[in-house]
Amino acid sequence: MNPRVVLGLSGASGAAIGLRIFEILQSLGAETHVVATRAAERTFAEEIAPDAMGRLRARAEYWYSVDNIGAPIASGSFPTAGMIVAPCSMRTLSAIAYCNADSLLNRAADVHL
Ligand SMILES: Cc1cc2nc3c(=O)[nH]c(=O)nc-3n(C[C@H](O)[C@H](O)[C@H](O)COP(=O)(O)O)c2cc1C
């Protein structure tokens, strides 16, 4: 069975790192579940291309709105091999560190921890 991995993209510099991780996970055959913050949409547009996030979204098998706090990855009983948050903004880092599960990305990180 292919490993299931959650990829969280937030609005820090390094959008290309997030994109590259997505590509590597895909090349490894991982079942990749992606959630991106609104700020990540901005950094992808500024650092890669205006349609970069849209193109990534079209390639992702599983893509969730950051507001969808009822998505499967929000549940601690949804088994995964792990979660990667990259790039990780200071805002998202602090939300994860303090269990501020106010978005799907932060909630998914919370249940992974
Ligand atoms: C082009 C660009 C680059 C940014 N780079 C960073 C960064 O490297 N680190 C950071 O913490 N915030 C950075 N920010 C600011 C965050 O996007 C902002 O704090 C945002 O509220 C983070 O929201 P999020 O954690 O929901 O993604 C950047 C913003 C823009 C537009």
Coordinates of N, CA and C and ligand atoms in Angstrom, one line a residue:
M1 N 0.8 -1.2 0.0 CA 0.0 0.0 0.0 C 0.9 1.3 0.0
N2 N 0.5 2.2 -0.8 CA 1.3 3.5 -0.9 C 1.2 4.3 0.4
P3 N 2.3 4.9 0.8 CA 2.2 5.7 2.1 C 1.3 6.9 1.8
R4 N 0.6 7.2 2.8 CA -0.3 8.4 2.8 C 0.4 9.5 3.5
V5 N 0.6 10.7 2.9 CA 1.3 11.8 3.5 C 0.5 13.1 3.3
V6 N 0.5 13.8 4.4 CA -0.2 15.2 4.3 C 0.9 16.2 4.1
L7 N 0.6 17.1 3.1 CA 1.6 18.2 2.8 C 0.9 19.5 3.0
G8 N 1.4 20.3 4.0 CA 0.8 21.6 4.3 C 1.7 22.6 3.7
L9 N 1.1 23.5 2.9 CA 1.9 24.6 2.3 C 1.4 25.9 2.9
S10 N 2.3 26.7 3.6 CA 2.0 27.9 4.2 C 2.8 29.1 3.5
G11 N 2.5 30.3 4.0 CA 2.9 31.5 3.2 C 4.3 32.0 3.5
A12 N 5.3 31.1 3.7 CA 6.6 31.6 3.9 C 7.4 31.5 2.5
S13 N 8.5 32.2 2.5 CA 9.3 32.1 1.3 C 9.8 30.7 1.1
G14 N 10.0 30.3 -0.1 CA 10.4 28.9 -0.4 C 9.3 28.1 -1.0
A15 N 8.4 28.8 -1.7 CA 7.3 28.0 -2.4 C 7.9 26.9 -3.2
A16 N 9.0 27.1 -3.8 CA 9.6 26.1 -4.7 C 9.9 24.8 -3.9
I17 N 10.2 25.0 -2.6 CA 10.5 23.8 -1.8 C 9.3 23.0 -1.6
G18 N 8.2 23.7 -1.4 CA 6.9 23.0 -1.2 C 6.5 22.2 -2.5
L19 N 6.7 22.9 -3.6 CA 6.4 22.3 -4.9 C 7.3 21.1 -5.2
R20 N 8.6 21.2 -4.8 CA 9.5 20.1 -5.1 C 9.2 18.9 -4.2
I21 N 8.8 19.2 -2.9 CA 8.4 18.1 -2.0 C 7.2 17.4 -2.6
F22 N 6.2 18.1 -3.1 CA 5.0 17.5 -3.7 C 5.4 16.6 -4.9
E23 N 6.3 17.1 -5.7 CA 6.8 16.3 -6.9 C 7.5 15.0 -6.4
I24 N 8.3 15.2 -5.4 CA 9.0 14.0 -4.9 C 8.1 13.0 -4.3
L25 N 7.1 13.4 -3.6 CA 6.1 12.5 -3.0 C 5.3 11.8 -4.1
Q26 N 5.0 12.6 -5.2 CA 4.3 11.9 -6.3 C 5.2 10.9 -7.0
S27 N 6.5 11.2 -7.1 CA 7.4 10.3 -7.8 C 7.6 9.0 -7.0
L28 N 7.4 9.2 -5.7 CA 7.6 8.0 -4.8 C 6.3 7.2 -4.7
G29 N 5.2 7.7 -5.3 CA 4.0 7.0 -5.3 C 3.2 7.2 -4.1
A30 N 3.5 8.3 -3.3 CA 2.8 8.5 -2.1 C 1.4 9.0 -2.4
E31 N 0.4 8.7 -1.5 CA -0.9 9.2 -1.6 C -0.9 10.6 -0.9
T32 N -0.7 11.6 -1.6 CA -0.5 13.0 -1.0 C -1.7 13.8 -0.9
H33 N -1.9 14.2 0.4 CA -3.1 15.0 0.7 C -2.6 16.5 1.0
V34 N -3.1 17.4 0.2 CA -2.5 18.8 0.2 C -3.5 19.8 0.8
V35 N -3.0 20.6 1.6 CA -3.8 21.8 2.1 C -2.8 23.0 2.1
A36 N -3.3 24.1 1.5 CA -2.5 25.3 1.4 C -3.3 26.5 2.0
T37 N -2.5 27.3 2.7 CA -3.1 28.5 3.3 C -3.3 29.6 2.2
R38 N -4.1 30.6 2.5 CA -4.3 31.7 1.5 C -3.0 32.4 1.3
A39 N -2.2 32.6 2.3 CA -0.9 33.2 2.1 C 0.0 32.4 1.2
A40 N -0.1 31.1 1.2 CA 0.7 30.3 0.3 C 0.3 30.5 -1.1
E41 N -1.0 30.8 -1.4 CA -1.4 31.1 -2.7 C -0.6 32.3 -3.2
R42 N -0.5 33.3 -2.3 CA 0.2 34.5 -2.6 C 1.7 34.3 -2.9
T43 N 2.3 33.5 -2.0 CA 3.8 33.3 -2.2 C 4.1 32.5 -3.4
F44 N 3.2 31.5 -3.7 CA 3.4 30.7 -4.9 C 3.3 31.6 -6.2
A45 N 2.3 32.5 -6.1 CA 2.1 33.4 -7.3 C 3.3 34.3 -7.4
E46 N 3.8 34.8 -6.3 CA 5.0 35.8 -6.4 C 6.3 35.1 -6.6
E47 N 6.5 33.9 -6.1 CA 7.8 33.3 -6.2 C 8.0 32.3 -7.3
I48 N 6.8 31.8 -7.8 CA 6.9 30.8 -8.9 C 6.2 31.4 -10.2
A49 N 4.9 31.4 -10.1 CA 4.2 32.0 -11.3 C 2.7 32.2 -10.8
P50 N 2.0 33.1 -11.5 CA 0.7 33.5 -11.1 C -0.3 32.2 -11.0
D51 N 0.0 31.2 -11.8 CA -0.9 30.1 -11.8 C -0.3 28.8 -11.2
A52 N 0.8 29.0 -10.4 CA 1.6 27.9 -9.9 C 0.7 27.1 -8.9
M53 N 0.0 27.7 -8.1 CA -0.9 27.0 -7.1 C -2.0 26.2 -7.8
G54 N -2.5 26.9 -8.8 CA -3.6 26.2 -9.6 C -3.1 25.0 -10.3
R55 N -1.9 25.1 -10.8 CA -1.3 23.9 -11.5 C -1.0 22.8 -10.5
L56 N -0.5 23.1 -9.3 CA -0.2 22.1 -8.3 C -1.6 21.4 -7.9
R57 N -2.6 22.3 -7.7 CA -3.9 21.8 -7.3 C -4.4 20.8 -8.4
A58 N -4.2 21.1 -9.6 CA -4.7 20.2 -10.7 C -4.0 18.8 -10.7
R59 N -2.8 18.8 -10.2 CA -2.0 17.6 -10.2 C -2.3 16.7 -8.9
A60 N -2.8 17.4 -7.9 CA -3.0 16.7 -6.6 C -4.2 15.8 -6.6
E61 N -4.0 14.6 -6.1 CA -5.1 13.6 -6.0 C -6.1 14.1 -4.9
Y62 N -5.6 14.6 -3.8 CA -6.4 15.0 -2.7 C -6.0 16.5 -2.4
W63 N -7.0 17.3 -2.4 CA -6.7 18.8 -2.2 C -7.9 19.3 -1.3
Y64 N -7.5 20.0 -0.3 CA -8.6 20.5 0.7 C -8.5 22.0 0.8
S65 N -9.6 22.6 1.0 CA -9.7 24.0 1.4 C -9.1 24.1 2.8
V66 N -8.4 25.2 3.1 CA -7.9 25.4 4.4 C -9.0 25.6 5.4
D67 N -10.2 26.0 5.0 CA -11.3 26.2 5.9 C -12.1 24.9 6.1
N68 N -11.8 23.8 5.5 CA -12.5 22.6 5.6 C -12.1 21.8 6.8
I69 N -12.5 22.3 8.0 CA -11.9 21.6 9.2 C -12.6 20.3 9.5
G70 N -13.6 19.9 8.6 CA -14.2 18.5 8.7 C -13.6 17.5 7.7
A71 N -12.5 17.9 7.0 CA -11.8 17.0 6.1 C -11.2 15.8 6.8
P72 N -11.0 14.7 6.1 CA -10.5 13.5 6.7 C -9.2 13.8 7.5
I73 N -8.3 14.6 6.9 CA -7.0 14.8 7.6 C -7.1 15.6 8.9
A74 N -8.3 16.1 9.2 CA -8.5 16.8 10.5 C -8.7 15.8 11.6
S75 N -8.9 14.5 11.2 CA -9.2 13.5 12.3 C -7.9 12.7 12.7
G76 N -7.8 12.6 13.9 CA -6.6 11.8 14.5 C -6.8 10.3 14.2
S77 N -8.0 9.9 13.7 CA -8.1 8.4 13.4 C -8.0 8.2 11.9
F78 N -7.5 9.2 11.2 CA -7.2 9.0 9.7 C -5.7 8.7 9.7
P79 N -5.4 7.4 9.4 CA -4.0 7.0 9.5 C -3.1 7.6 8.3
T80 N -2.0 8.1 8.7 CA -1.0 8.6 7.6 C 0.4 8.2 8.0
A81 N 1.3 8.3 7.1 CA 2.7 8.0 7.4 C 3.3 9.2 8.0
G82 N 2.7 10.4 7.9 CA 3.2 11.6 8.5 C 2.7 12.8 7.7
M83 N 3.2 14.0 8.2 CA 2.9 15.3 7.6 C 4.1 16.1 7.5
I84 N 4.2 16.8 6.4 CA 5.3 17.8 6.1 C 4.6 19.2 6.0
V85 N 5.2 20.2 6.7 CA 4.7 21.5 6.4 C 5.9 22.3 5.9
A86 N 5.8 22.6 4.6 CA 6.9 23.3 4.0 C 6.4 24.0 2.7
P87 N 6.7 25.3 2.5 CA 7.4 26.1 3.5 C 6.5 26.4 4.7
C88 N 7.1 26.7 5.8 CA 6.3 27.0 7.1 C 6.5 28.4 7.6
S89 N 5.5 29.2 7.5 CA 5.6 30.6 8.0 C 5.7 30.6 9.5
M90 N 6.2 31.7 10.0 CA 6.2 31.8 11.5 C 4.8 31.8 12.1
R91 N 3.9 32.3 11.4 CA 2.5 32.3 11.9 C 2.0 30.9 12.0
T92 N 2.2 30.1 11.0 CA 1.8 28.7 11.0 C 2.6 27.9 12.1
L93 N 3.9 28.2 12.1 CA 4.8 27.5 13.1 C 4.2 27.7 14.5
S94 N 3.9 29.0 14.8 CA 3.4 29.3 16.2 C 2.1 28.6 16.4
A95 N 1.2 28.6 15.4 CA -0.1 28.0 15.6 C 0.0 26.5 15.9
I96 N 1.0 25.9 15.2 CA 1.2 24.4 15.4 C 1.8 24.2 16.8
A97 N 2.8 25.0 17.1 CA 3.4 24.9 18.4 C 2.5 25.1 19.6
Y98 N 1.5 25.9 19.4 CA 0.5 26.2 20.5 C -0.8 25.5 20.3
C99 N -0.9 24.6 19.4 CA -2.1 23.8 19.1 C -3.3 24.7 18.8
N100 N -3.0 25.8 18.1 CA -4.1 26.7 17.7 C -4.7 26.1 16.4
A101 N -5.6 25.2 16.5 CA -6.1 24.4 15.4 C -7.3 25.2 14.7
D102 N -7.0 26.4 14.2 CA -8.0 27.3 13.7 C -8.2 27.1 12.2
S103 N -7.4 26.3 11.6 CA -7.5 26.0 10.1 C -7.2 24.5 9.9
L104 N -7.6 24.1 8.7 CA -7.3 22.6 8.4 C -5.9 22.3 8.5
L105 N -5.0 23.2 8.0 CA -3.6 22.9 8.1 C -3.1 22.7 9.5
N106 N -3.5 23.7 10.3 CA -3.1 23.7 11.7 C -3.7 22.5 12.5
R107 N -5.0 22.2 12.2 CA -5.6 21.0 12.8 C -5.0 19.7 12.4
A108 N -4.7 19.6 11.2 CA -4.0 18.4 10.7 C -2.6 18.2 11.4
A109 N -1.9 19.3 11.5 CA -0.6 19.2 12.2 C -0.8 18.9 13.7
D110 N -1.9 19.4 14.3 CA -2.2 19.1 15.7 C -2.4 17.6 15.9
V111 N -3.3 17.0 15.0 CA -3.5 15.6 15.2 C -2.3 14.7 14.9
H112 N -1.5 15.2 14.0 CA -0.3 14.4 13.7 C 0.7 14.5 14.9
L113 N 0.7 15.6 15.6 CA 1.6 15.7 16.8 C 1.0 14.9 17.9
Ligands
LIG1 C1 6.3 37.0 -0.9 C2 6.1 36.7 0.6 C3 7.1 36.1 1.3 C4 6.9 35.8 2.7 N1 7.9 35.2 3.3 C5 7.7 34.8 4.6 C6 8.6 34.1 5.3 O1 9.7 33.6 4.8 N2 8.4 33.7 6.6 C7 7.2 34.1 7.3 O2 7.0 33.7 8.4 N3 6.3 34.8 6.6 C8 6.5 35.2 5.3 N4 5.6 36.0 4.7 C9 4.4 36.5 5.4 C10 3.3 35.4 5.6 O3 2.8 35.1 4.4 C11 2.2 36.0 6.5 O4 2.7 36.2 7.8 C12 1.0 35.2 6.5 O5 0.0 35.7 7.4 C13 1.2 33.7 6.9 O6 0.0 33.0 6.9 P1 -0.1 31.5 6.9 O7 0.7 31.0 8.1 O8 -1.6 31.2 7.1 O9 0.4 30.9 5.6 C14 5.7 36.3 3.3 C15 4.7 36.9 2.6 C16 4.9 37.1 1.2 C17 3.8 37.8 0.4

